[in-house]
mmCIF file of C-alpha atoms and ligand atoms in Angstrom:
data_model
loop_
_atom_site.group_PDB
_atom_site.id
_atom_site.type_symbol
_atom_site.label_atom_id
_atom_site.label_comp_id
_atom_site.label_asym_id
_atom_site.label_seq_id
_atom_site.Cartn_x
_atom_site.Cartn_y
_atom_site.Cartn_z
ATOM 1 C CA MET A 193 -18.696 12.936 18.309
ATOM 2 C CA ASN A 194 -20.305 9.495 17.997
ATOM 3 C CA ASP A 195 -22.666 9.086 15.133
ATOM 4 C CA PRO A 196 -24.950 6.056 15.543
ATOM 5 C CA ASP A 197 -25.863 5.992 11.846
ATOM 6 C CA LEU A 198 -22.228 5.699 10.854
ATOM 7 C CA GLU A 199 -21.536 3.110 13.505
ATOM 8 C CA ARG A 200 -24.373 1.027 12.090
ATOM 9 C CA LEU A 201 -22.901 1.455 8.607
ATOM 10 C CA ASP A 202 -19.527 0.216 9.888
ATOM 11 C CA ALA A 203 -21.129 -2.737 11.653
ATOM 12 C CA ALA A 204 -22.870 -3.768 8.421
ATOM 13 C CA ASP A 205 -19.835 -3.116 6.195
ATOM 14 C CA PRO A 206 -18.983 -6.253 4.153
ATOM 15 C CA LEU A 207 -15.290 -5.277 4.394
ATOM 16 C CA ARG A 208 -15.297 -4.728 8.176
ATOM 17 C CA GLU A 209 -13.206 -7.809 8.919
ATOM 18 C CA CYS A 210 -10.329 -6.688 6.692
ATOM 19 C CA ARG A 211 -9.269 -4.019 9.177
ATOM 20 C CA ALA A 212 -7.832 -6.602 11.586
ATOM 21 C CA ARG A 213 -5.450 -7.707 8.846
ATOM 22 C CA PHE A 214 -3.481 -4.460 9.145
ATOM 23 C CA HIS A 215 -1.327 -3.102 11.917
ATOM 24 C CA LEU A 216 -2.864 0.277 12.731
ATOM 25 C CA PRO A 217 -1.636 2.207 15.771
ATOM 26 C CA PRO A 218 -4.587 2.621 18.172
ATOM 27 C CA GLY A 219 -6.392 5.932 18.043
ATOM 28 C CA LEU A 220 -4.928 6.936 14.716
ATOM 29 C CA ILE A 221 -7.067 7.801 11.689
ATOM 30 C CA TYR A 222 -4.964 6.947 8.675
ATOM 31 C CA LEU A 223 -5.980 8.831 5.541
ATOM 32 C CA ASP A 224 -2.640 8.399 3.806
ATOM 33 C CA GLY A 225 -2.738 4.835 2.470
ATOM 34 C CA ASN A 226 -2.431 6.448 -0.964
ATOM 35 C CA SER A 227 1.064 7.626 -0.033
ATOM 36 C CA LEU A 228 2.327 4.779 2.144
ATOM 37 C CA GLY A 229 0.024 1.831 2.772
ATOM 38 C CA PRO A 230 0.041 0.445 6.341
ATOM 39 C CA LEU A 231 1.762 -2.743 7.448
ATOM 40 C CA PRO A 232 -0.250 -5.936 6.855
ATOM 41 C CA VAL A 233 -0.226 -8.149 9.950
ATOM 42 C CA ALA A 234 1.047 -11.033 7.778
ATOM 43 C CA THR A 235 4.146 -9.190 6.558
ATOM 44 C CA PRO A 236 6.538 -9.414 9.551
ATOM 45 C CA GLY A 237 6.134 -13.217 9.788
ATOM 46 C CA ARG A 238 6.715 -13.660 6.089
ATOM 47 C CA MET A 239 9.739 -11.365 6.208
ATOM 48 C CA SER A 240 11.352 -13.064 9.175
ATOM 49 C CA GLY A 241 10.746 -16.500 7.613
ATOM 50 C CA LEU A 242 12.344 -15.305 4.424
ATOM 51 C CA ILE A 243 15.272 -13.738 6.210
ATOM 52 C CA GLU A 244 15.939 -16.505 8.726
ATOM 53 C CA ARG A 245 15.144 -19.625 6.705
ATOM 54 C CA GLU A 246 15.389 -18.782 3.015
ATOM 55 C CA TRP A 247 18.329 -16.402 3.286
ATOM 56 C CA GLY A 248 19.856 -17.491 6.606
ATOM 57 C CA GLU A 249 19.735 -21.252 6.045
ATOM 58 C CA GLY A 250 19.036 -21.703 2.363
ATOM 59 C CA LEU A 251 21.555 -19.095 1.236
ATOM 60 C CA ILE A 252 22.121 -19.044 -2.496
ATOM 61 C CA ARG A 253 20.176 -22.292 -2.939
ATOM 62 C CA SER A 254 16.971 -20.313 -2.327
ATOM 63 C CA TRP A 255 17.118 -18.708 -5.766
ATOM 64 C CA ASN A 256 15.802 -22.042 -7.011
ATOM 65 C CA ALA A 257 14.526 -23.856 -3.925
ATOM 66 C CA ALA A 258 12.394 -20.961 -2.668
ATOM 67 C CA ARG A 259 11.675 -19.749 -6.238
ATOM 68 C CA TRP A 260 13.159 -16.324 -5.618
ATOM 69 C CA VAL A 261 13.930 -16.153 -9.298
ATOM 70 C CA ASP A 262 10.209 -16.245 -10.167
ATOM 71 C CA ALA A 263 9.207 -13.451 -7.777
ATOM 72 C CA PRO A 264 9.045 -10.520 -10.271
ATOM 73 C CA ARG A 265 6.760 -12.464 -12.573
ATOM 74 C CA ARG A 266 4.737 -14.139 -9.801
ATOM 75 C CA VAL A 267 4.075 -10.881 -7.942
ATOM 76 C CA GLY A 268 3.603 -9.136 -11.279
ATOM 77 C CA ASP A 269 0.842 -11.556 -12.269
ATOM 78 C CA LYS A 270 -0.887 -11.028 -8.925
ATOM 79 C CA ILE A 271 -0.830 -7.265 -9.525
ATOM 80 C CA GLY A 272 -2.021 -8.039 -13.037
ATOM 81 C CA ARG A 273 -5.219 -9.469 -11.528
ATOM 82 C CA LEU A 274 -5.831 -6.163 -9.769
ATOM 83 C CA ILE A 275 -5.391 -4.112 -12.927
ATOM 84 C CA GLY A 276 -7.188 -6.372 -15.391
ATOM 85 C CA ALA A 277 -4.091 -7.630 -17.198
ATOM 86 C CA GLN A 278 -3.571 -11.094 -18.713
ATOM 87 C CA PRO A 279 -0.971 -13.385 -17.137
ATOM 88 C CA GLY A 280 2.439 -12.493 -18.534
ATOM 89 C CA GLU A 281 1.679 -8.793 -19.024
ATOM 90 C CA THR A 282 2.804 -7.448 -15.626
ATOM 91 C CA LEU A 283 6.173 -7.492 -13.880
ATOM 92 C CA ALA A 284 7.093 -6.284 -10.379
ATOM 93 C CA CYS A 285 10.448 -4.529 -10.641
ATOM 94 C CA ASP A 286 12.439 -1.330 -10.123
ATOM 95 C CA SER A 287 10.808 1.979 -9.166
ATOM 96 C CA THR A 288 7.934 3.690 -10.936
ATOM 97 C CA SER A 289 10.356 6.318 -12.263
ATOM 98 C CA VAL A 290 12.713 3.725 -13.766
ATOM 99 C CA ASN A 291 9.792 1.778 -15.218
ATOM 100 C CA LEU A 292 8.475 4.964 -16.816
ATOM 101 C CA PHE A 293 11.860 5.462 -18.448
ATOM 102 C CA LYS A 294 11.928 1.934 -19.837
ATOM 103 C CA LEU A 295 8.377 1.950 -21.178
ATOM 104 C CA LEU A 296 8.544 5.460 -22.615
ATOM 105 C CA ALA A 297 11.686 4.488 -24.508
ATOM 106 C CA MET A 298 9.919 1.384 -25.836
ATOM 107 C CA ALA A 299 6.946 3.459 -26.933
ATOM 108 C CA LEU A 300 9.107 5.998 -28.766
ATOM 109 C CA GLN A 301 10.888 3.208 -30.642
ATOM 110 C CA LEU A 302 7.540 1.920 -31.852
ATOM 111 C CA ARG A 303 6.656 5.303 -33.374
ATOM 112 C CA PRO A 304 9.938 6.340 -35.038
ATOM 113 C CA GLY A 305 8.422 9.082 -37.201
ATOM 114 C CA ARG A 306 6.747 10.889 -34.289
ATOM 115 C CA LYS A 307 8.566 13.100 -31.802
ATOM 116 C CA VAL A 308 6.069 14.182 -29.166
ATOM 117 C CA ILE A 309 5.364 12.769 -25.710
ATOM 118 C CA LEU A 310 1.994 14.265 -24.802
ATOM 119 C CA SER A 311 1.123 14.723 -21.144
ATOM 120 C CA GLU A 312 -0.696 17.111 -18.858
ATOM 121 C CA ARG A 313 0.865 19.941 -16.920
ATOM 122 C CA ARG A 314 -0.300 18.725 -13.568
ATOM 123 C CA ASN A 315 1.011 15.206 -13.981
ATOM 124 C CA PHE A 316 3.223 13.916 -11.164
ATOM 125 C CA PRO A 317 6.602 15.641 -11.567
ATOM 126 C CA THR A 318 8.710 12.478 -11.874
ATOM 127 C CA ASP A 319 6.708 11.468 -14.941
ATOM 128 C CA LEU A 320 7.441 14.804 -16.612
ATOM 129 C CA TYR A 321 11.090 14.815 -15.509
ATOM 130 C CA VAL A 322 11.699 11.311 -16.850
ATOM 131 C CA ALA A 323 10.138 12.266 -20.195
ATOM 132 C CA GLU A 324 12.325 15.386 -20.411
ATOM 133 C CA GLY A 325 15.440 13.418 -19.530
ATOM 134 C CA LEU A 326 14.721 10.676 -22.038
ATOM 135 C CA ALA A 327 14.024 13.177 -24.824
ATOM 136 C CA ALA A 328 17.360 14.893 -24.107
ATOM 137 C CA LEU A 329 19.230 11.589 -23.933
ATOM 138 C CA LEU A 330 17.865 10.340 -27.248
ATOM 139 C CA GLY A 331 19.083 13.519 -28.969
ATOM 140 C CA ALA A 332 16.675 12.870 -31.834
ATOM 141 C CA GLY A 333 14.386 15.884 -31.527
ATOM 142 C CA HIS A 334 11.841 14.390 -29.138
ATOM 143 C CA GLU A 335 9.902 16.771 -26.956
ATOM 144 C CA LEU A 336 7.587 16.629 -24.000
ATOM 145 C CA ARG A 337 4.383 18.575 -24.654
ATOM 146 C CA SER A 338 2.372 19.199 -21.463
ATOM 147 C CA VAL A 339 -1.099 20.621 -21.926
ATOM 148 C CA GLU A 340 -4.095 21.458 -19.747
ATOM 149 C CA PRO A 341 -6.120 18.325 -18.971
ATOM 150 C CA GLU A 342 -9.086 19.456 -21.074
ATOM 151 C CA LYS A 343 -6.812 19.980 -24.116
ATOM 152 C CA ILE A 344 -5.521 16.422 -24.305
ATOM 153 C CA VAL A 345 -7.776 15.102 -27.047
ATOM 154 C CA GLU A 346 -7.165 18.063 -29.322
ATOM 155 C CA GLY A 347 -3.438 17.740 -28.583
ATOM 156 C CA LEU A 348 -3.385 14.271 -30.141
ATOM 157 C CA ASP A 349 -2.006 15.287 -33.537
ATOM 158 C CA ASP A 350 0.067 13.243 -35.958
ATOM 159 C CA GLN A 351 3.301 14.120 -34.164
ATOM 160 C CA VAL A 352 2.328 12.399 -30.922
ATOM 161 C CA ALA A 353 4.144 9.115 -30.382
ATOM 162 C CA VAL A 354 2.793 8.429 -26.914
ATOM 163 C CA LEU A 355 0.190 9.853 -24.587
ATOM 164 C CA MET A 356 1.531 9.569 -21.031
ATOM 165 C CA LEU A 357 -0.949 10.261 -18.240
ATOM 166 C CA SER A 358 -1.595 9.460 -14.614
ATOM 167 C CA HIS A 359 -4.978 7.800 -14.407
ATOM 168 C CA VAL A 360 -5.756 9.513 -11.075
ATOM 169 C CA ASN A 361 -4.102 12.862 -10.489
ATOM 170 C CA PHE A 362 -1.992 12.907 -7.330
ATOM 171 C CA SER A 363 -2.878 16.444 -6.311
ATOM 172 C CA THR A 364 -6.548 16.732 -7.251
ATOM 173 C CA GLY A 365 -7.860 13.160 -7.112
ATOM 174 C CA ALA A 366 -9.423 13.621 -10.568
ATOM 175 C CA MET A 367 -9.630 10.452 -12.646
ATOM 176 C CA PHE A 368 -9.387 10.265 -16.414
ATOM 177 C CA ASP A 369 -11.551 7.976 -18.554
ATOM 178 C CA LEU A 370 -8.856 5.409 -19.306
ATOM 179 C CA ALA A 371 -10.800 3.520 -21.954
ATOM 180 C CA ALA A 372 -11.930 6.637 -23.841
ATOM 181 C CA LEU A 373 -8.495 8.300 -23.863
ATOM 182 C CA THR A 374 -6.845 5.042 -24.906
ATOM 183 C CA ARG A 375 -9.262 4.870 -27.845
ATOM 184 C CA ALA A 376 -8.629 8.511 -28.727
ATOM 185 C CA ALA A 377 -4.854 8.009 -28.666
ATOM 186 C CA HIS A 378 -5.089 4.905 -30.826
ATOM 187 C CA ALA A 379 -7.377 6.690 -33.286
ATOM 188 C CA ALA A 380 -4.659 9.334 -33.624
ATOM 189 C CA GLY A 381 -2.006 6.681 -34.220
ATOM 190 C CA ALA A 382 -0.384 7.164 -30.797
ATOM 191 C CA LEU A 383 0.374 4.741 -27.999
ATOM 192 C CA VAL A 384 -0.667 5.221 -24.352
ATOM 193 C CA LEU A 385 1.306 4.874 -21.161
ATOM 194 C CA TRP A 386 -0.800 5.007 -18.010
ATOM 195 C CA ASP A 387 0.652 5.744 -14.582
ATOM 196 C CA LEU A 388 -1.548 3.818 -12.131
ATOM 197 C CA ALA A 389 0.233 4.995 -8.959
ATOM 198 C CA HIS A 390 -3.027 6.290 -7.478
ATOM 199 C CA SER A 391 -5.396 3.772 -9.004
ATOM 200 C CA ALA A 392 -3.877 0.269 -8.725
ATOM 201 C CA GLY A 393 -5.518 -1.353 -5.710
ATOM 202 C CA ALA A 394 -7.978 1.511 -5.391
ATOM 203 C CA VAL A 395 -10.217 1.490 -8.462
ATOM 204 C CA PRO A 396 -11.235 -1.377 -10.764
ATOM 205 C CA LEU A 397 -9.117 -1.465 -13.897
ATOM 206 C CA THR A 398 -9.455 -3.460 -17.116
ATOM 207 C CA LEU A 399 -6.217 -2.693 -18.914
ATOM 208 C CA SER A 400 -6.273 -5.635 -21.320
ATOM 209 C CA ALA A 401 -9.943 -5.184 -22.229
ATOM 210 C CA ASP A 402 -9.316 -1.470 -22.761
ATOM 211 C CA ASP A 403 -6.329 -2.369 -24.943
ATOM 212 C CA ALA A 404 -3.942 -0.085 -23.031
ATOM 213 C CA ASP A 405 -0.415 -0.317 -24.420
ATOM 214 C CA PHE A 406 1.778 0.337 -21.397
ATOM 215 C CA ALA A 407 1.340 1.084 -17.698
ATOM 216 C CA VAL A 408 3.367 1.547 -14.534
ATOM 217 C CA GLY A 409 2.440 1.882 -10.871
ATOM 218 C CA CYS A 410 3.708 1.993 -7.299
ATOM 219 C CA GLY A 411 4.053 -0.843 -4.808
ATOM 220 C CA TYR A 412 4.087 1.202 -1.606
ATOM 221 C CA LYS A 413 0.792 3.103 -2.002
ATOM 222 C CA TYR A 414 -2.514 1.199 -2.153
ATOM 223 C CA LEU A 415 -0.625 -2.082 -2.655
ATOM 224 C CA ASN A 416 0.805 -1.869 0.888
ATOM 225 C CA GLY A 417 4.256 -3.145 -0.099
ATOM 226 C CA GLY A 418 6.183 -1.000 2.391
ATOM 227 C CA PRO A 419 8.464 2.028 2.022
ATOM 228 C CA GLY A 420 10.295 1.988 -1.315
ATOM 229 C CA ALA A 421 8.598 -1.265 -2.392
ATOM 230 C CA PRO A 422 9.281 -2.433 -5.946
ATOM 231 C CA ALA A 423 6.953 -0.915 -8.524
ATOM 232 C CA PHE A 424 5.299 -2.671 -11.461
ATOM 233 C CA LEU A 425 5.031 -2.334 -15.199
ATOM 234 C CA TYR A 426 2.534 -3.658 -17.736
ATOM 235 C CA ILE A 427 3.148 -4.260 -21.432
ATOM 236 C CA ASN A 428 0.262 -5.351 -23.623
ATOM 237 C CA GLN A 429 0.858 -8.863 -24.961
ATOM 238 C CA ARG A 430 0.449 -7.714 -28.535
ATOM 239 C CA LEU A 431 3.467 -5.371 -28.242
ATOM 240 C CA GLN A 432 5.867 -7.598 -26.362
ATOM 241 C CA ALA A 433 7.662 -9.066 -29.378
ATOM 242 C CA ALA A 434 8.152 -5.637 -30.937
ATOM 243 C CA VAL A 435 9.553 -3.664 -27.990
ATOM 244 C CA ARG A 436 13.127 -3.413 -26.791
ATOM 245 C CA THR A 437 14.063 -2.270 -23.302
ATOM 246 C CA PRO A 438 16.648 0.535 -23.136
ATOM 247 C CA ILE A 439 18.229 -1.022 -20.029
ATOM 248 C CA THR A 440 19.568 -4.225 -21.513
ATOM 249 C CA GLY A 441 20.647 -5.879 -18.274
ATOM 250 C CA TRP A 442 21.363 -9.557 -17.836
ATOM 251 C CA PHE A 443 18.070 -10.389 -16.113
ATOM 252 C CA GLY A 444 16.214 -9.366 -19.256
ATOM 253 C CA HIS A 445 18.414 -11.638 -21.368
ATOM 254 C CA VAL A 446 16.840 -14.725 -22.874
ATOM 255 C CA ARG A 447 19.456 -16.903 -21.114
ATOM 256 C CA PRO A 448 20.888 -14.892 -18.198
ATOM 257 C CA PHE A 449 22.824 -17.828 -16.818
ATOM 258 C CA ALA A 450 24.443 -18.726 -20.116
ATOM 259 C CA PHE A 451 26.672 -15.639 -19.605
ATOM 260 C CA GLU A 452 26.816 -14.945 -23.316
ATOM 261 C CA THR A 453 28.869 -11.977 -24.547
ATOM 262 C CA SER A 454 26.086 -10.185 -26.337
ATOM 263 C CA TYR A 455 22.544 -9.271 -25.502
ATOM 264 C CA ALA A 456 19.460 -11.114 -26.721
ATOM 265 C CA PRO A 457 16.119 -10.147 -25.141
ATOM 266 C CA ALA A 458 13.912 -12.582 -23.270
ATOM 267 C CA PRO A 459 10.778 -13.132 -25.364
ATOM 268 C CA GLY A 460 8.045 -11.956 -22.985
ATOM 269 C CA ILE A 461 7.571 -9.455 -20.174
ATOM 270 C CA GLU A 462 10.837 -10.694 -18.569
ATOM 271 C CA GLN A 463 12.711 -8.555 -21.065
ATOM 272 C CA ALA A 464 11.753 -5.549 -18.961
ATOM 273 C CA GLN A 465 13.835 -6.768 -16.004
ATOM 274 C CA ALA A 466 17.208 -5.109 -15.689
ATOM 275 C CA GLY A 467 19.207 -6.617 -12.830
ATOM 276 C CA THR A 468 18.855 -8.964 -9.878
ATOM 277 C CA PRO A 469 15.374 -8.612 -8.337
ATOM 278 C CA PRO A 470 15.030 -7.212 -4.775
ATOM 279 C CA ILE A 471 13.737 -10.348 -3.063
ATOM 280 C CA LEU A 472 13.060 -8.826 0.361
ATOM 281 C CA GLY A 473 11.065 -5.976 -1.141
ATOM 282 C CA LEU A 474 9.161 -8.294 -3.451
ATOM 283 C CA ALA A 475 8.164 -10.545 -0.538
ATOM 284 C CA ALA A 476 6.720 -7.623 1.411
ATOM 285 C CA LEU A 477 4.957 -6.382 -1.718
ATOM 286 C CA GLU A 478 3.440 -9.817 -2.283
ATOM 287 C CA CYS A 479 1.976 -9.782 1.246
ATOM 288 C CA GLY A 480 0.363 -6.409 0.570
ATOM 289 C CA VAL A 481 -1.042 -7.486 -2.793
ATOM 290 C CA ASP A 482 -2.375 -10.734 -1.305
ATOM 291 C CA GLU A 483 -4.528 -8.686 1.063
ATOM 292 C CA LEU A 484 -6.171 -6.870 -1.841
ATOM 293 C CA LEU A 485 -6.777 -10.104 -3.720
ATOM 294 C CA ARG A 486 -9.010 -11.319 -0.875
ATOM 295 C CA VAL A 487 -11.804 -8.897 -1.736
ATOM 296 C CA PRO A 488 -13.485 -7.923 -4.996
ATOM 297 C CA MET A 489 -12.235 -4.634 -6.366
ATOM 298 C CA THR A 490 -15.841 -3.603 -7.010
ATOM 299 C CA ALA A 491 -16.562 -3.821 -3.252
ATOM 300 C CA LEU A 492 -13.507 -1.675 -2.535
ATOM 301 C CA ARG A 493 -14.588 0.890 -5.087
ATOM 302 C CA GLU A 494 -18.141 1.049 -3.782
ATOM 303 C CA LYS A 495 -16.962 1.692 -0.221
ATOM 304 C CA SER A 496 -14.232 4.088 -1.347
ATOM 305 C CA LEU A 497 -16.817 6.263 -3.092
ATOM 306 C CA ARG A 498 -19.084 6.234 -0.042
ATOM 307 C CA LEU A 499 -16.152 7.250 2.155
ATOM 308 C CA SER A 500 -15.099 10.088 -0.135
ATOM 309 C CA GLU A 501 -18.701 11.233 -0.522
ATOM 310 C CA LEU A 502 -19.048 11.278 3.268
ATOM 311 C CA LEU A 503 -15.941 13.414 3.644
ATOM 312 C CA LEU A 504 -17.027 15.794 0.879
ATOM 313 C CA SER A 505 -20.500 16.294 2.302
ATOM 314 C CA ARG A 506 -19.201 16.808 5.846
ATOM 315 C CA VAL A 507 -16.620 19.310 4.619
ATOM 316 C CA GLU A 508 -19.411 21.203 2.878
ATOM 317 C CA THR A 509 -21.585 21.332 5.975
ATOM 318 C CA GLU A 510 -19.093 21.447 8.862
ATOM 319 C CA LEU A 511 -16.282 23.476 7.305
ATOM 320 C CA ALA A 512 -18.314 26.035 5.357
ATOM 321 C CA GLY A 513 -16.636 29.428 5.664
ATOM 322 C CA ALA A 514 -13.330 27.998 6.945
ATOM 323 C CA GLY A 515 -11.488 28.779 3.708
ATOM 324 C CA PHE A 516 -11.428 25.319 2.127
ATOM 325 C CA GLU A 517 -11.957 24.775 -1.579
ATOM 326 C CA ILE A 518 -12.837 21.276 -2.760
ATOM 327 C CA ILE A 519 -10.748 20.530 -5.844
ATOM 328 C CA THR A 520 -11.698 16.879 -6.311
ATOM 329 C CA PRO A 521 -14.527 16.237 -8.793
ATOM 330 C CA ARG A 522 -17.948 15.823 -7.185
ATOM 331 C CA ASP A 523 -18.909 13.334 -9.921
ATOM 332 C CA PRO A 524 -17.942 9.866 -8.626
ATOM 333 C CA ALA A 525 -17.073 8.685 -12.151
ATOM 334 C CA GLN A 526 -14.355 11.333 -12.269
ATOM 335 C CA ARG A 527 -12.954 10.726 -8.827
ATOM 336 C CA GLY A 528 -10.220 8.330 -7.727
ATOM 337 C CA SER A 529 -9.893 7.266 -4.093
ATOM 338 C CA GLN A 530 -8.838 10.553 -2.548
ATOM 339 C CA VAL A 531 -10.219 13.978 -1.729
ATOM 340 C CA CYS A 532 -8.114 17.118 -2.026
ATOM 341 C CA LEU A 533 -8.876 20.445 -0.403
ATOM 342 C CA ARG A 534 -7.143 23.704 -1.135
ATOM 343 C CA HIS A 535 -6.449 26.065 1.757
ATOM 344 C CA ALA A 536 -3.978 28.950 2.077
ATOM 345 C CA LYS A 537 -2.753 27.489 5.379
ATOM 346 C CA ALA A 538 -2.722 23.858 4.249
ATOM 347 C CA TRP A 539 0.736 23.081 5.679
ATOM 348 C CA PRO A 540 0.171 24.062 9.332
ATOM 349 C CA ILE A 541 -3.384 22.657 9.223
ATOM 350 C CA CYS A 542 -2.012 19.320 8.041
ATOM 351 C CA GLN A 543 0.609 19.297 10.832
ATOM 352 C CA ALA A 544 -2.014 20.160 13.440
ATOM 353 C CA LEU A 545 -4.227 17.319 12.184
ATOM 354 C CA ILE A 546 -1.336 14.865 12.425
ATOM 355 C CA ALA A 547 -0.703 16.021 16.007
ATOM 356 C CA GLN A 548 -4.359 15.118 16.692
ATOM 357 C CA GLY A 549 -3.918 11.628 15.235
ATOM 358 C CA VAL A 550 -5.439 12.310 11.818
ATOM 359 C CA ILE A 551 -2.852 11.540 9.153
ATOM 360 C CA GLY A 552 -3.456 13.004 5.727
ATOM 361 C CA ASP A 553 -0.825 14.773 3.704
ATOM 362 C CA PHE A 554 0.144 18.088 2.244
ATOM 363 C CA ARG A 555 1.011 18.696 -1.387
ATOM 364 C CA ALA A 556 2.716 21.951 -2.283
ATOM 365 C CA PRO A 557 1.772 24.677 -2.496
ATOM 366 C CA ASP A 558 -1.615 24.618 -0.751
ATOM 367 C CA ILE A 559 -3.300 21.227 -0.915
ATOM 368 C CA LEU A 560 -4.521 18.933 1.861
ATOM 369 C CA ARG A 561 -4.967 15.390 0.627
ATOM 370 C CA PHE A 562 -6.987 12.574 2.176
ATOM 371 C CA GLY A 563 -6.790 9.055 0.749
ATOM 372 C CA PHE A 564 -9.354 6.301 1.274
ATOM 373 C CA ALA A 565 -8.234 2.702 1.591
ATOM 374 C CA PRO A 566 -11.515 0.884 2.240
ATOM 375 C CA MET A 567 -9.985 -2.262 3.758
ATOM 376 C CA TYR A 568 -9.240 -0.563 7.045
ATOM 377 C CA LEU A 569 -10.933 2.812 7.032
ATOM 378 C CA ARG A 570 -14.291 3.156 8.778
ATOM 379 C CA TYR A 571 -17.102 5.604 8.088
ATOM 380 C CA ALA A 572 -16.888 6.795 11.691
ATOM 381 C CA ASP A 573 -13.165 7.538 11.184
ATOM 382 C CA VAL A 574 -13.937 9.861 8.290
ATOM 383 C CA ALA A 575 -16.607 11.731 10.237
ATOM 384 C CA ARG A 576 -14.288 12.066 13.225
ATOM 385 C CA ALA A 577 -11.470 13.387 11.028
ATOM 386 C CA VAL A 578 -13.725 16.159 9.712
ATOM 387 C CA ALA A 579 -14.962 16.943 13.232
ATOM 388 C CA ILE A 580 -11.344 17.264 14.453
ATOM 389 C CA LEU A 581 -10.506 19.485 11.498
ATOM 390 C CA GLY A 582 -13.562 21.630 12.209
ATOM 391 C CA GLU A 583 -12.507 22.004 15.828
ATOM 392 C CA LEU A 584 -8.963 23.035 14.826
ATOM 393 C CA MET A 585 -10.388 25.684 12.500
ATOM 394 C CA ARG A 586 -12.866 27.047 15.057
ATOM 395 C CA THR A 587 -10.342 27.281 17.893
ATOM 396 C CA GLY A 588 -7.377 28.381 15.760
ATOM 397 C CA GLY A 589 -5.563 25.341 17.153
ATOM 398 C CA TRP A 590 -3.797 24.856 13.831
ATOM 399 C CA ASP A 591 -1.916 28.141 14.167
ATOM 400 C CA ARG A 592 0.764 27.151 16.693
ATOM 401 C CA PRO A 593 4.396 27.941 15.861
ATOM 402 C CA GLN A 594 5.471 24.271 15.780
ATOM 403 C CA PHE A 595 2.952 23.522 13.016
ATOM 404 C CA HIS A 596 4.555 26.067 10.710
ATOM 405 C CA GLN A 597 7.959 24.360 10.535
ATOM 406 C CA ARG A 598 8.617 22.553 7.238
ATOM 407 C CA ALA A 599 10.010 18.999 7.184
ATOM 408 C CA THR A 600 12.171 17.437 4.464
ATOM 409 C CA VAL A 601 9.535 14.967 3.289
ATOM 410 C CA THR A 602 6.015 16.401 2.987
HETATM 411 C C1 PLP B 163 3.959 8.257 -6.209
HETATM 412 C C2 PLP B 163 4.073 8.460 -7.672
HETATM 413 C C3 PLP B 163 5.257 8.170 -8.358
HETATM 414 C C4 PLP B 163 6.473 7.771 -7.575
HETATM 415 O O1 PLP B 163 7.525 7.293 -8.336
HETATM 416 P P1 PLP B 163 8.737 6.599 -7.594
HETATM 417 O O2 PLP B 163 9.678 6.269 -8.659
HETATM 418 O O3 PLP B 163 8.193 5.427 -6.841
HETATM 419 O O4 PLP B 163 9.289 7.565 -6.595
HETATM 420 C C5 PLP B 163 5.260 8.293 -9.735
HETATM 421 N N1 PLP B 163 4.164 8.724 -10.406
HETATM 422 C C6 PLP B 163 3.022 9.023 -9.774
HETATM 423 C C7 PLP B 163 1.820 9.465 -10.544
HETATM 424 C C8 PLP B 163 2.946 8.920 -8.385
HETATM 425 O O5 PLP B 163 1.835 9.248 -7.739
#
């Protein structure tokens, strides 16, 4: 299975030394960093220092002495560097779902005469659910309008308050043109809210230069912040004085420790905080983000595209006739950092691959998804993953009874 050309490519890879910075179980090929990033080697030391010294010894004094109180903004600004935001535009807080709720509500307030949240039908379900729930809660006639991806621009009529899209689609890997759709939304008088769950830390982003209004994203995917890590939100500087968070908690108050009886928003991005920040989660997230800040995003993108191209071309040659349909765009400009294959037996095939040490994931009803995190993934790994998949298909090794059982989390 060795491929000398690929081994040479790995040996010459400018990112080859990053791999040692992650804890990766030996023998495993991890193609799921888009779902849960692996553990950075630096994280356990940072966590035990935080727990034993800052919490254990410092106790409540650490809110000031260890600058716990600054963590949402500090980690937010580091994420801001990855997404092309200005300092003060990004905050690490809450979950992606909760951040979507807050920012969507802000966007709707800014367009009081318009009642439509425009999105696409294949957006990640939580995004659509949150929009539905918010529209119902507001009770003011708002509606979620979900269209086919190619109908978005024509859907931007004068009723649309906000265009809410995932930059990279979770189940196809297709990537929208963020700058062009932001311009189209603005030309139609609408705001944009981008979900960067599958692009932050994976593709270069220039949110401020593109004049995006709002964005959210996940901490536990490409940012390697650990299971359930805090998420982030971005609010364009030019909107910050005009927006009002719907969750008016004390940490978003201009003077939280004055304990005043009524609410007054903090002036900047801090307004978007609700309650006490999760310090343990933020520390782990910061370790993950620090790893990404060591390398230029352009180098990550270049390698990511070579890795996905390698997988696509090997699937075409080695898996021809095995029933796979490539649903990720072949054009690199329209592709995020994952490749998705449709197959009628995707679930048992995915389980059989995992049993062979190749971890990708399954997305209902029939999609196999492989994510590429270039800091630790090698070209040889990708080729070996396809070879193992080919072998499973040829031998029927995927079709064992244990691979057909469904788990709770897929
Ligand atoms: C992973 C993902 C989420 C997850 O939201 P949580 O609140 O963290 O569970 C949201 N949106 C998109 C597009 C995602 O890919």
